Short mmCIF file of C-alpha atoms and ligand atoms in Angstrom, two decimals:
data_model
loop_
_atom_site.label_atom_id
_atom_site.label_comp_id
_atom_site.label_asym_id
_atom_site.label_seq_id
_atom_site.Cartn_x
_atom_site.Cartn_y
_atom_site.Cartn_z
CA MET A 714 0.00 0.00 0.00
CA THR A 715 1.38 3.37 -1.01
CA ILE A 716 0.15 6.79 0.00
CA HIS A 717 0.47 9.26 -2.87
CA VAL A 718 0.30 12.93 -1.87
CA ILE A 719 -0.62 15.37 -4.62
CA ILE A 720 0.28 18.96 -3.72
CA VAL A 721 -1.44 21.34 -6.13
CA ALA A 722 0.48 24.56 -6.65
CA ALA A 723 -0.26 25.55 -10.24
CA GLY A 724 -2.53 28.48 -9.40
CA SER A 725 -1.74 32.06 -10.27
CA GLY A 726 -2.95 33.42 -6.91
CA SER A 727 -4.87 36.33 -8.42
CA ARG A 728 -6.56 37.28 -5.08
CA PHE A 729 -3.23 37.46 -3.32
CA GLY A 730 -2.06 40.61 -5.05
CA ALA A 731 1.71 39.90 -5.01
CA GLY A 732 3.77 39.73 -8.20
CA LEU A 733 4.42 36.08 -7.46
CA PRO A 734 1.83 33.32 -6.84
CA LYS A 735 1.45 32.96 -3.05
CA GLN A 736 2.90 29.45 -2.91
CA PHE A 737 6.28 30.83 -4.01
CA CYS A 738 6.30 33.84 -1.67
CA GLU A 739 8.57 33.81 1.35
CA LEU A 740 7.33 32.40 4.61
CA SER A 741 9.92 32.44 7.41
CA GLY A 742 12.87 32.51 5.03
CA ARG A 743 11.82 30.13 2.28
CA PRO A 744 9.02 29.59 -0.25
CA VAL A 745 5.63 28.63 1.25
CA LEU A 746 5.66 25.44 -0.82
CA MET A 747 8.70 24.01 0.95
CA THR A 748 6.92 24.22 4.31
CA THR A 749 3.86 22.52 2.78
CA ILE A 750 5.91 19.68 1.28
CA ASP A 751 7.92 19.18 4.47
CA ALA A 752 4.72 18.79 6.53
CA PHE A 753 3.97 15.64 4.52
CA ARG A 754 7.59 14.44 4.38
CA SER A 755 7.66 14.52 8.14
CA ALA A 756 4.16 13.09 8.80
CA LEU A 757 4.33 10.41 6.07
CA PRO A 758 8.03 9.65 5.37
CA GLU A 759 7.19 6.75 3.01
CA ALA A 760 4.68 8.69 0.90
CA ASN A 761 5.11 9.32 -2.83
CA ILE A 762 4.80 13.10 -3.13
CA ILE A 763 3.81 14.67 -6.45
CA LEU A 764 4.04 18.41 -6.92
CA VAL A 765 1.80 20.10 -9.50
CA LEU A 766 3.25 23.28 -10.99
CA SER A 767 2.37 25.41 -13.98
CA ASP A 768 5.01 25.02 -16.69
CA PRO A 769 6.07 28.70 -16.63
CA MET A 770 6.87 28.47 -12.89
CA ARG A 771 9.10 25.40 -13.15
CA PRO A 772 12.38 27.27 -13.75
CA LEU A 773 11.68 29.58 -10.78
CA TRP A 774 10.94 26.58 -8.53
CA GLN A 775 14.12 24.86 -9.72
CA SER A 776 16.19 27.94 -8.92
CA MET A 777 14.52 28.21 -5.48
CA CYS A 778 15.38 24.56 -4.80
CA ASP A 779 19.01 25.22 -5.84
CA THR A 780 19.20 28.28 -3.57
CA HIS A 781 17.84 26.42 -0.55
CA GLY A 782 19.54 23.07 -1.25
CA TYR A 783 16.07 21.59 -1.39
CA GLU A 784 15.17 18.34 -3.14
CA SER A 785 11.97 18.76 -5.15
CA PRO A 786 9.41 15.98 -5.34
CA GLU A 787 8.42 14.67 -8.76
CA ILE A 788 6.69 17.43 -10.76
CA VAL A 789 3.54 17.14 -12.90
CA SER A 790 2.25 19.97 -15.12
CA GLY A 791 -0.82 21.82 -13.90
CA GLY A 792 -3.97 22.74 -15.80
CA SER A 793 -6.25 25.72 -16.20
CA SER A 794 -8.28 24.95 -13.03
CA ARG A 795 -7.48 23.31 -9.70
CA ALA A 796 -9.53 20.29 -10.74
CA GLN A 797 -7.60 19.99 -14.00
CA SER A 798 -4.33 20.19 -12.08
CA VAL A 799 -5.44 17.39 -9.74
CA SER A 800 -6.64 15.36 -12.70
CA ASN A 801 -3.23 15.60 -14.42
CA ALA A 802 -1.54 14.30 -11.27
CA VAL A 803 -4.06 11.53 -10.52
CA LEU A 804 -3.84 10.21 -14.08
CA ALA A 805 -0.03 10.21 -13.87
CA ILE A 806 -0.07 7.81 -10.88
CA GLU A 807 0.45 4.12 -11.51
CA GLY A 808 -1.20 2.83 -8.38
CA GLY A 809 -2.87 -0.26 -7.00
CA CYS A 810 -6.28 -0.96 -5.48
CA ASP A 811 -5.15 -0.46 -1.90
CA ASP A 812 -3.23 2.75 -2.64
CA ILE A 813 -4.41 6.00 -1.07
CA VAL A 814 -4.25 9.41 -2.72
CA MET A 815 -4.18 12.54 -0.57
CA ILE A 816 -4.72 15.86 -2.30
CA HIS A 817 -3.54 19.04 -0.64
CA ASP A 818 -3.45 22.73 -1.54
CA GLY A 819 0.12 24.01 -1.83
CA ALA A 820 -1.12 27.22 -0.25
CA ARG A 821 -1.89 25.47 3.09
CA PRO A 822 1.61 25.26 4.61
CA LEU A 823 0.38 24.97 8.20
CA VAL A 824 -1.24 21.56 7.91
CA ASP A 825 -0.19 19.55 10.97
CA LYS A 826 0.67 15.89 11.52
CA ASP A 827 -2.46 15.25 13.60
CA THR A 828 -4.76 16.45 10.80
CA ILE A 829 -2.90 14.36 8.21
CA GLU A 830 -3.12 11.28 10.43
CA ARG A 831 -6.81 11.86 11.25
CA VAL A 832 -7.64 12.04 7.54
CA VAL A 833 -5.70 8.88 6.62
CA GLY A 834 -7.14 7.05 9.63
CA ALA A 835 -10.73 7.91 8.69
CA LEU A 836 -10.55 6.49 5.16
CA ALA A 837 -11.03 2.83 6.19
CA GLY A 838 -14.66 1.93 5.46
CA ALA A 839 -15.35 5.19 3.60
CA ASP A 840 -14.84 6.45 0.05
CA GLY A 841 -13.20 9.66 1.13
CA ALA A 842 -12.02 11.47 4.24
CA ILE A 843 -11.75 15.23 4.50
CA PRO A 844 -10.99 17.73 7.26
CA ALA A 845 -13.62 20.34 8.03
CA ILE A 846 -14.15 23.03 10.64
CA GLN A 847 -17.17 24.82 12.06
CA VAL A 848 -18.14 28.12 10.51
CA THR A 849 -17.77 30.97 12.99
CA ASP A 850 -19.15 33.89 10.96
CA SER A 851 -22.90 34.32 10.44
CA ILE A 852 -23.71 33.31 6.89
CA ARG A 853 -26.21 34.71 4.36
CA LEU A 854 -27.28 33.17 1.07
CA VAL A 855 -27.38 35.87 -1.59
CA SER A 856 -29.71 35.79 -4.64
CA ASP A 857 -29.05 37.26 -8.08
CA ASP A 858 -31.25 40.26 -7.26
CA GLY A 859 -29.05 41.12 -4.25
CA SER A 860 -31.55 39.99 -1.61
CA SER A 861 -30.26 37.59 1.03
CA VAL A 862 -31.43 35.19 3.73
CA SER A 863 -29.61 33.94 6.80
CA VAL A 864 -28.44 30.34 6.92
CA ASP A 865 -28.17 28.12 10.01
CA ARG A 866 -24.40 28.02 10.45
CA SER A 867 -24.54 25.11 12.90
CA LYS A 868 -25.24 22.86 9.90
CA LEU A 869 -22.34 24.22 7.85
CA ARG A 870 -18.69 23.19 7.73
CA ALA A 871 -15.76 24.81 5.95
CA VAL A 872 -13.84 22.16 4.06
CA GLN A 873 -10.04 22.01 4.06
CA THR A 874 -7.37 19.77 2.61
CA PRO A 875 -5.71 17.22 2.66
CA GLN A 876 -8.53 15.09 1.29
CA ALA A 877 -7.94 11.34 1.01
CA PHE A 878 -9.47 8.79 -1.38
CA TRP A 879 -8.77 5.27 -2.60
CA PHE A 880 -6.74 5.43 -5.78
CA LYS A 881 -8.88 3.37 -8.19
CA PRO A 882 -12.27 5.08 -7.64
CA LEU A 883 -10.55 8.47 -7.70
CA GLU A 884 -8.78 7.62 -10.96
CA GLU A 885 -12.09 6.42 -12.44
CA ALA A 886 -13.86 9.61 -11.31
CA TYR A 887 -11.22 11.82 -12.92
CA ARG A 888 -11.20 9.75 -16.13
CA GLN A 889 -14.94 10.25 -16.45
CA ALA A 890 -15.19 13.82 -15.16
CA GLY A 891 -16.68 16.32 -17.55
CA GLU A 892 -16.39 19.99 -16.78
CA MET A 893 -13.63 20.62 -14.23
CA SER A 894 -15.26 23.40 -12.25
CA PHE A 895 -15.52 21.84 -8.75
CA THR A 896 -13.30 23.41 -6.08
CA ASP A 897 -12.44 20.28 -4.13
CA ASP A 898 -12.14 16.57 -4.81
CA ALA A 899 -14.87 15.43 -2.43
CA SER A 900 -17.31 17.35 -4.64
CA LEU A 901 -16.29 15.23 -7.62
CA MET A 902 -16.37 11.95 -5.67
CA GLU A 903 -19.84 12.53 -4.26
CA SER A 904 -21.18 12.71 -7.82
CA THR A 905 -19.99 9.10 -8.34
CA ARG A 906 -21.11 5.83 -6.73
CA HIS A 907 -18.12 6.22 -4.39
CA GLY A 908 -19.56 9.18 -2.57
CA MET A 909 -19.43 8.24 1.12
CA ILE A 910 -17.25 11.04 2.43
CA ARG A 911 -16.27 11.05 6.08
CA LEU A 912 -15.60 14.38 7.80
CA VAL A 913 -12.84 14.65 10.38
CA GLU A 914 -11.95 17.60 12.57
CA GLY A 915 -9.74 20.05 10.69
CA SER A 916 -7.71 22.85 12.22
CA VAL A 917 -8.27 26.61 12.15
CA GLU A 918 -4.52 26.97 11.68
CA ASN A 919 -4.69 24.95 8.45
CA MET A 920 -5.67 28.10 6.58
CA LYS A 921 -5.29 28.56 2.85
CA ILE A 922 -3.10 31.58 2.23
CA THR A 923 -5.37 33.68 0.05
CA ASN A 924 -5.26 37.35 1.00
CA PRO A 925 -2.09 39.41 1.65
CA GLY A 926 -2.56 39.54 5.46
CA ASP A 927 -2.70 35.72 5.64
CA MET A 928 1.06 35.47 5.10
CA GLU A 929 1.79 37.44 8.26
CA ILE A 930 -0.62 35.29 10.30
CA ALA A 931 1.01 32.15 8.88
CA ARG A 932 4.46 33.46 9.79
CA ILE A 933 3.41 34.09 13.39
CA ILE A 934 1.93 30.60 13.74
CA LEU A 935 5.00 28.99 12.18
CA GLU A 936 7.42 30.92 14.40
CA ARG A 937 5.37 29.93 17.47
CA ARG A 938 5.54 26.27 16.47
CA LYS A 939 9.34 26.45 16.10
CA ARG A 940 9.78 27.71 19.66
O1 LIG B 2451 -7.36 29.21 -6.22
P1 LIG B 2451 -7.36 28.41 -4.95
O2 LIG B 2451 -6.74 29.15 -3.80
O3 LIG B 2451 -8.66 27.78 -4.62
O4 LIG B 2451 -6.38 27.21 -5.25
C1 LIG B 2451 -6.18 26.16 -4.33
C2 LIG B 2451 -4.91 25.40 -4.69
O5 LIG B 2451 -5.02 24.88 -6.02
C3 LIG B 2451 -3.69 26.32 -4.68
O6 LIG B 2451 -2.63 25.64 -3.98
C4 LIG B 2451 -3.39 26.53 -6.15
O7 LIG B 2451 -2.01 26.71 -6.44
C5 LIG B 2451 -3.90 25.24 -6.78
N1 LIG B 2451 -4.28 25.42 -8.20
C6 LIG B 2451 -3.68 24.61 -9.16
N2 LIG B 2451 -4.00 24.80 -10.49
C7 LIG B 2451 -4.86 25.77 -10.87
C8 LIG B 2451 -5.50 26.59 -9.89
C9 LIG B 2451 -5.19 26.39 -8.55
O8 LIG B 2451 -2.87 23.74 -8.84
N3 LIG B 2451 -5.10 25.93 -12.18
#
């Protein structure tokens, strides 16, 4: 049994506002992506890690690896959407029936060992396992005409990564997927006959760096963990 970890990092990070996609920006002295990859190298030392990058960013990543003396995982070319990027990586895996695939956003460098282990541990007897956290803001559902209604937040969960699935059903789902517009992999799997997704407790610290201020919060959390 092999655990394959796909780290998707082929996005352009348009909401982030920096010249560089957020996954390449500096977090405590090195690119965000190195912290993300190392979280999995340390939690799952035997895992097969696959890094998904857009082709234009490959030379930059290579030069960053040279600068930091960092060994890159195997690289697969990304696509025009997150789902397409995941699909490229899933279809590049030569795996067996009992192999597990974990898919993680490169822009979530603060994923911790406990979350990774909870997700892997919850996959037995399910089709997928994903971390989720309670929603703390009040939520409103907005209509096209601008009107809105409140939603019971106690029934809502914010979904994070890593998300884990069995290799064969995931491969089948991606082979058959039509339009690649879904924002996470559980959304694709639940549209198949392998749609029993188990939720496990995520972590508020496992944030996806999205807006400029997120990098500073991530740095503070990372520095605290190093102490
Ligand atoms: O855009 P968003 O923040 O939802 O992207 C989540 C993750 O998916 C990021 O790590 C991003 O780099 C990755 N992604 C990708 N290929 C794309 C778009 C996003 O690998 N075409």
